[in-house]
PDB file of C-alpha atoms and ligand atoms in Angstrom:
ATOM      1  CA  MET A 152     -11.877  -2.193 -10.661  1.00 96.00           C
ATOM      2  CA  MET A 153      -9.132   0.313 -10.001  1.00 98.00           C
ATOM      3  CA  GLU A 154      -9.741   3.890  -8.933  1.00 98.00           C
ATOM      4  CA  ILE A 155      -7.456   6.864  -8.312  1.00 98.00           C
ATOM      5  CA  VAL A 156      -8.088   9.488  -5.672  1.00 98.00           C
ATOM      6  CA  GLN A 157      -6.013  12.378  -4.395  1.00 98.00           C
ATOM      7  CA  GLY A 158      -5.908  12.915  -0.642  1.00 98.00           C
ATOM      8  CA  ASP A 159      -5.215  11.379   2.738  1.00 98.00           C
ATOM      9  CA  ILE A 160      -5.521   7.588   2.900  1.00 98.00           C
ATOM     10  CA  THR A 161      -6.501   7.661   6.590  1.00 98.00           C
ATOM     11  CA  THR A 162      -9.888   9.221   5.750  1.00 98.00           C
ATOM     12  CA  LEU A 163     -11.048   6.333   3.558  1.00 98.00           C
ATOM     13  CA  ASN A 164     -13.903   4.099   4.582  1.00 98.00           C
ATOM     14  CA  VAL A 165     -12.664   0.864   2.990  1.00 98.00           C
ATOM     15  CA  ASP A 166     -12.081  -2.674   4.223  1.00 98.00           C
ATOM     16  CA  ALA A 167      -8.299  -2.151   4.347  1.00 98.00           C
ATOM     17  CA  ILE A 168      -5.765   0.604   3.880  1.00 99.00           C
ATOM     18  CA  VAL A 169      -2.149  -0.283   3.214  1.00 99.00           C
ATOM     19  CA  ASN A 170       0.622   1.226   5.286  1.00 98.00           C
ATOM     20  CA  ALA A 171       4.084   1.863   3.823  1.00 98.00           C
ATOM     21  CA  ALA A 172       5.721   0.699   7.041  1.00 98.00           C
ATOM     22  CA  ASN A 173       9.305   0.024   8.033  1.00 97.00           C
ATOM     23  CA  ALA A 174      10.653  -3.392   9.031  1.00 98.00           C
ATOM     24  CA  SER A 175      10.121  -2.826  12.757  1.00 98.00           C
ATOM     25  CA  LEU A 176       6.392  -2.079  12.233  1.00 98.00           C
ATOM     26  CA  LEU A 177       6.707   0.287  15.177  1.00 97.00           C
ATOM     27  CA  GLY A 178       5.752   3.439  13.315  1.00 92.00           C
ATOM     28  CA  GLY A 179       7.630   6.165  11.481  1.00 93.00           C
ATOM     29  CA  GLY A 180       7.066   9.294   9.448  1.00 95.00           C
ATOM     30  CA  GLY A 181       5.080   9.894   6.267  1.00 97.00           C
ATOM     31  CA  VAL A 182       1.985   7.819   5.706  1.00 98.00           C
ATOM     32  CA  ASP A 183       3.012   5.476   8.541  1.00 98.00           C
ATOM     33  CA  GLY A 184       2.860   8.342  11.046  1.00 98.00           C
ATOM     34  CA  CYS A 185      -0.538   9.473   9.721  1.00 98.00           C
ATOM     35  CA  ILE A 186      -1.953   5.943  10.004  1.00 98.00           C
ATOM     36  CA  HIS A 187      -0.715   5.449  13.573  1.00 98.00           C
ATOM     37  CA  ARG A 188      -2.109   8.846  14.615  1.00 98.00           C
ATOM     38  CA  GLY A 189      -5.476   7.975  13.074  1.00 98.00           C
ATOM     39  CA  ALA A 190      -5.642   4.464  14.510  1.00 98.00           C
ATOM     40  CA  GLY A 191      -4.599   5.395  18.056  1.00 98.00           C
ATOM     41  CA  PRO A 192      -2.165   3.705  20.448  1.00 98.00           C
ATOM     42  CA  LYS A 193      -3.675   0.229  20.186  1.00 98.00           C
ATOM     43  CA  LEU A 194      -2.156  -0.083  16.729  1.00 98.00           C
ATOM     44  CA  VAL A 195       1.467   0.209  17.807  1.00 98.00           C
ATOM     45  CA  ALA A 196       0.749  -2.169  20.704  1.00 98.00           C
ATOM     46  CA  LYS A 197      -0.595  -4.753  18.251  1.00 98.00           C
ATOM     47  CA  CYS A 198       2.262  -4.182  15.808  1.00 98.00           C
ATOM     48  CA  ALA A 199       4.767  -4.789  18.593  1.00 98.00           C
ATOM     49  CA  THR A 200       3.507  -8.382  18.839  1.00 98.00           C
ATOM     50  CA  LEU A 201       4.074  -9.181  15.149  1.00 98.00           C
ATOM     51  CA  GLY A 202       7.845  -9.637  15.111  1.00 98.00           C
ATOM     52  CA  GLY A 203       8.481  -7.080  12.380  1.00 98.00           C
ATOM     53  CA  CYS A 204       8.054  -7.605   8.662  1.00 98.00           C
ATOM     54  CA  LYS A 205      10.483  -8.405   5.851  1.00 98.00           C
ATOM     55  CA  THR A 206      10.869  -6.141   2.841  1.00 98.00           C
ATOM     56  CA  GLY A 207       8.312  -7.198   0.232  1.00 98.00           C
ATOM     57  CA  ASP A 208       6.081  -8.940   2.768  1.00 98.00           C
ATOM     58  CA  ALA A 209       2.888  -7.740   4.510  1.00 98.00           C
ATOM     59  CA  LYS A 210       1.042  -8.212   7.823  1.00 98.00           C
ATOM     60  CA  ILE A 211      -2.513  -7.317   8.793  1.00 98.00           C
ATOM     61  CA  THR A 212      -3.965  -5.661  11.913  1.00 98.00           C
ATOM     62  CA  PRO A 213      -7.294  -4.084  12.824  1.00 98.00           C
ATOM     63  CA  GLY A 214      -7.756  -0.409  11.950  1.00 98.00           C
ATOM     64  CA  TYR A 215      -8.859   0.560  15.484  1.00 98.00           C
ATOM     65  CA  ASN A 216      -9.978   4.244  15.394  1.00 98.00           C
ATOM     66  CA  LEU A 217      -9.587   4.551  11.612  1.00 98.00           C
ATOM     67  CA  PRO A 218     -12.618   4.380   9.324  1.00 98.00           C
ATOM     68  CA  ALA A 219     -10.880   1.449   7.588  1.00 98.00           C
ATOM     69  CA  LYS A 220     -11.549  -1.951   9.203  1.00 98.00           C
ATOM     70  CA  TYR A 221      -7.982  -3.219   8.723  1.00 98.00           C
ATOM     71  CA  VAL A 222      -4.483  -1.936   8.114  1.00 99.00           C
ATOM     72  CA  ILE A 223      -2.166  -4.011   5.947  1.00 99.00           C
ATOM     73  CA  HIS A 224       1.422  -3.131   6.788  1.00 98.00           C
ATOM     74  CA  THR A 225       3.908  -3.718   4.019  1.00 98.00           C
ATOM     75  CA  VAL A 226       7.606  -2.867   3.845  1.00 98.00           C
ATOM     76  CA  GLY A 227       8.754  -1.393   0.554  1.00 98.00           C
ATOM     77  CA  PRO A 228      12.342  -1.475  -0.681  1.00 98.00           C
ATOM     78  CA  VAL A 229      14.670   1.469  -0.167  1.00 98.00           C
ATOM     79  CA  TRP A 230      15.787   2.674  -3.610  1.00 98.00           C
ATOM     80  CA  HIS A 231      19.487   1.947  -4.186  1.00 98.00           C
ATOM     81  CA  GLY A 232      19.567   2.559  -7.938  1.00 98.00           C
ATOM     82  CA  GLY A 233      17.362  -0.298  -9.118  1.00 97.00           C
ATOM     83  CA  LYS A 234      19.827  -3.194  -9.279  1.00 97.00           C
ATOM     84  CA  LYS A 235      19.249  -4.527  -5.793  1.00 98.00           C
ATOM     85  CA  GLY A 236      15.956  -6.245  -6.587  1.00 98.00           C
ATOM     86  CA  GLU A 237      13.867  -3.152  -5.900  1.00 98.00           C
ATOM     87  CA  PRO A 238      11.285  -3.732  -8.694  1.00 98.00           C
ATOM     88  CA  ASP A 239      10.541  -7.322  -7.596  1.00 98.00           C
ATOM     89  CA  LEU A 240      10.356  -6.324  -3.945  1.00 98.00           C
ATOM     90  CA  LEU A 241       7.983  -3.462  -4.689  1.00 99.00           C
ATOM     91  CA  ALA A 242       5.739  -5.729  -6.806  1.00 99.00           C
ATOM     92  CA  SER A 243       5.782  -8.229  -3.955  1.00 99.00           C
ATOM     93  CA  CYS A 244       4.434  -5.560  -1.551  1.00 99.00           C
ATOM     94  CA  TYR A 245       1.364  -5.078  -3.746  1.00 99.00           C
ATOM     95  CA  ARG A 246       0.902  -8.820  -4.314  1.00 98.00           C
ATOM     96  CA  ARG A 247       1.270  -9.836  -0.660  1.00 98.00           C
ATOM     97  CA  SER A 248      -1.135  -7.082   0.414  1.00 99.00           C
ATOM     98  CA  LEU A 249      -3.718  -8.307  -2.094  1.00 98.00           C
ATOM     99  CA  GLU A 250      -3.207 -11.926  -1.000  1.00 98.00           C
ATOM    100  CA  LEU A 251      -3.980 -10.925   2.596  1.00 98.00           C
ATOM    101  CA  THR A 252      -7.047  -9.051   1.337  1.00 98.00           C
ATOM    102  CA  VAL A 253      -8.353 -12.236  -0.309  1.00 98.00           C
ATOM    103  CA  GLU A 254      -7.421 -14.454   2.661  1.00 98.00           C
ATOM    104  CA  HIS A 255      -9.468 -12.232   4.973  1.00 98.00           C
ATOM    105  CA  GLY A 256     -12.452 -12.003   2.643  1.00 98.00           C
ATOM    106  CA  LEU A 257     -12.023  -8.242   2.166  1.00 98.00           C
ATOM    107  CA  ARG A 258     -13.318  -6.526  -0.949  1.00 98.00           C
ATOM    108  CA  THR A 259     -12.065  -2.923  -0.953  1.00 98.00           C
ATOM    109  CA  ILE A 260      -8.475  -1.839  -0.380  1.00 98.00           C
ATOM    110  CA  ALA A 261      -6.539   1.422  -0.736  1.00 99.00           C
ATOM    111  CA  PHE A 262      -2.801   1.733  -1.411  1.00 99.00           C
ATOM    112  CA  PRO A 263      -0.474   4.700  -0.920  1.00 98.00           C
ATOM    113  CA  SER A 264       2.445   5.051  -3.321  1.00 98.00           C
ATOM    114  CA  ILE A 265       4.727   2.623  -1.476  1.00 98.00           C
ATOM    115  CA  SER A 266       8.467   3.466  -1.225  1.00 98.00           C
ATOM    116  CA  THR A 267       8.175   6.820  -3.025  1.00 98.00           C
ATOM    117  CA  GLY A 268       8.660   9.017   0.034  1.00 98.00           C
ATOM    118  CA  VAL A 269      11.559   8.583   2.416  1.00 97.00           C
ATOM    119  CA  TYR A 270      12.572   5.372   0.555  1.00 98.00           C
ATOM    120  CA  ARG A 271      13.176   7.440  -2.637  1.00 98.00           C
ATOM    121  CA  TYR A 272      11.817   5.009  -5.243  1.00 98.00           C
ATOM    122  CA  PRO A 273      11.348   7.012  -8.493  1.00 98.00           C
ATOM    123  CA  LYS A 274       7.662   7.916  -8.606  1.00 98.00           C
ATOM    124  CA  ASP A 275       7.045   7.074 -12.265  1.00 98.00           C
ATOM    125  CA  ARG A 276       8.616   3.621 -12.033  1.00 98.00           C
ATOM    126  CA  ALA A 277       6.862   2.856  -8.759  1.00 98.00           C
ATOM    127  CA  CYS A 278       3.534   3.881 -10.283  1.00 98.00           C
ATOM    128  CA  ASP A 279       4.021   1.547 -13.282  1.00 98.00           C
ATOM    129  CA  ILE A 280       4.822  -1.389 -10.993  1.00 98.00           C
ATOM    130  CA  ALA A 281       1.830  -0.642  -8.761  1.00 98.00           C
ATOM    131  CA  VAL A 282      -0.627  -0.491 -11.653  1.00 98.00           C
ATOM    132  CA  GLU A 283       0.782  -3.526 -13.495  1.00 98.00           C
ATOM    133  CA  THR A 284       0.920  -5.713 -10.392  1.00 98.00           C
ATOM    134  CA  VAL A 285      -2.561  -4.792  -9.210  1.00 98.00           C
ATOM    135  CA  SER A 286      -4.204  -5.215 -12.607  1.00 98.00           C
ATOM    136  CA  ALA A 287      -2.566  -8.631 -13.110  1.00 98.00           C
ATOM    137  CA  PHE A 288      -3.815  -9.712  -9.680  1.00 98.00           C
ATOM    138  CA  LEU A 289      -7.353  -8.444 -10.303  1.00 98.00           C
ATOM    139  CA  GLU A 290      -7.585 -10.479 -13.503  1.00 97.00           C
ATOM    140  CA  ARG A 291      -7.249 -13.611 -11.387  1.00 97.00           C
ATOM    141  CA  HIS A 292      -9.301 -12.457  -8.365  1.00 97.00           C
ATOM    142  CA  GLU A 293     -12.778 -11.216  -9.122  1.00 95.00           C
ATOM    143  CA  GLU A 294     -13.625 -11.334  -5.417  1.00 96.00           C
ATOM    144  CA  ILE A 295     -11.779  -8.040  -4.903  1.00 98.00           C
ATOM    145  CA  GLU A 296     -14.278  -5.315  -5.743  1.00 98.00           C
ATOM    146  CA  LYS A 297     -12.168  -2.170  -5.711  1.00 98.00           C
ATOM    147  CA  VAL A 298      -8.536  -1.119  -5.407  1.00 98.00           C
ATOM    148  CA  ILE A 299      -7.972   2.577  -4.774  1.00 98.00           C
ATOM    149  CA  PHE A 300      -4.614   4.230  -5.467  1.00 98.00           C
ATOM    150  CA  VAL A 301      -4.349   7.147  -3.086  1.00 98.00           C
ATOM    151  CA  CYS A 302      -2.180   9.940  -4.448  1.00 98.00           C
ATOM    152  CA  PHE A 303      -0.921  12.419  -1.903  1.00 97.00           C
ATOM    153  CA  SER A 304       0.209  14.961  -4.512  1.00 97.00           C
ATOM    154  CA  GLN A 305      -1.082  16.307  -7.808  1.00 97.00           C
ATOM    155  CA  GLU A 306       2.078  14.920  -9.461  1.00 96.00           C
ATOM    156  CA  ASP A 307       1.258  11.405  -8.276  1.00 97.00           C
ATOM    157  CA  PHE A 308      -2.331  11.792  -9.390  1.00 98.00           C
ATOM    158  CA  SER A 309      -1.200  12.660 -12.934  1.00 98.00           C
ATOM    159  CA  LEU A 310       1.180   9.696 -13.078  1.00 98.00           C
ATOM    160  CA  TYR A 311      -1.501   7.246 -11.979  1.00 98.00           C
ATOM    161  CA  ARG A 312      -4.031   8.716 -14.396  1.00 97.00           C
ATOM    162  CA  GLU A 313      -1.584   8.187 -17.274  1.00 96.00           C
ATOM    163  CA  ALA A 314      -0.738   4.652 -16.156  1.00 97.00           C
ATOM    164  CA  THR A 315      -4.360   3.544 -15.819  1.00 92.00           C
ATOM    165  CA  LEU A 316      -5.633   5.011 -19.114  1.00 85.00           C
TER     166      LEU A 316
HETATM  167  P1  LIG B 461       8.218   5.094   2.193  1.00 58.68           P
HETATM  168  O1  LIG B 461       9.089   5.025   3.420  1.00 58.68           O
HETATM  169  O2  LIG B 461       7.682   3.756   1.771  1.00 58.68           O
HETATM  170  O3  LIG B 461       8.852   5.862   1.078  1.00 58.68           O
HETATM  171  P2  LIG B 461       6.518   7.422   2.892  1.00 58.68           P
HETATM  172  O4  LIG B 461       5.409   7.455   3.885  1.00 58.68           O
HETATM  173  O5  LIG B 461       7.704   8.265   3.140  1.00 58.68           O
HETATM  174  O6  LIG B 461       6.890   5.858   2.709  1.00 58.68           O
HETATM  175  O7  LIG B 461       5.922   7.796   1.476  1.00 58.68           O
HETATM  176  C1  LIG B 461       5.106   6.967   0.704  1.00 58.68           C
HETATM  177  C2  LIG B 461       4.094   7.794  -0.063  1.00 58.68           C
HETATM  178  O8  LIG B 461       2.983   8.122   0.789  1.00 58.68           O
HETATM  179  C3  LIG B 461       4.618   9.129  -0.589  1.00 58.68           C
HETATM  180  O9  LIG B 461       4.189   9.288  -1.931  1.00 58.68           O
HETATM  181  C4  LIG B 461       3.938  10.154   0.315  1.00 58.68           C
HETATM  182  O10 LIG B 461       3.729  11.378  -0.373  1.00 58.68           O
HETATM  183  C5  LIG B 461       2.628   9.463   0.594  1.00 58.68           C
HETATM  184  N1  LIG B 461       1.856   9.891   1.778  1.00 58.68           N
HETATM  185  C6  LIG B 461       2.274  10.519   2.920  1.00 58.68           C
HETATM  186  N2  LIG B 461       1.246  10.704   3.764  1.00 58.68           N
HETATM  187  C7  LIG B 461       0.143  10.186   3.154  1.00 58.68           C
HETATM  188  C8  LIG B 461      -1.256  10.085   3.504  1.00 58.68           C
HETATM  189  N3  LIG B 461      -1.713  10.540   4.660  1.00 58.68           N
HETATM  190  N4  LIG B 461      -2.093   9.481   2.618  1.00 58.68           N
HETATM  191  C9  LIG B 461      -1.651   9.005   1.445  1.00 58.68           C
HETATM  192  N5  LIG B 461      -0.359   9.074   1.046  1.00 58.68           N
HETATM  193  C10 LIG B 461       0.519   9.664   1.891  1.00 58.68           C
END
């Protein structure tokens, strides 16, 4: 099932939360900064051993001091107008994160709205891709119990509510 909540993803007690990371995996602003603050310094130390991450791909680490057991770090595309493969890359972020969830036997996962902050992906289009990609994946993977879309703003919450009706 899919669920929408408004709030801070770092407070969620789920098997995995997804981080909208950058390619270095060494931390940044936005949700990335919040996740590293919540997890503590062991997270950046672990991330430093992973060799970065390509746009559209994902890597998994423990959650350390977070309530979530794992963090799945994915790198969304920077929005350059939509003709540089952004939609496929964004869909790939959701798919690769869910593949790692299945590979690790995890059942509950929470996503932020990847790429819609500093990376400027239009929020409505990003929301449609998130919901379509996740629902297609869930049709084929009953072992995932719950996917939570975490909306940081009221505007995001409304978009996700529309898209999941
Ligand atoms: P990106 O670089 O992929 O655009 P950002 O972190 O700048 O990543 O933004 C991604 C989304 O995460 C934005 O919609 C932003 O409002 C949201 N966000 C920021 N902090 C949090 C948080 N603590 N929990 C959930 N979402 C958050």
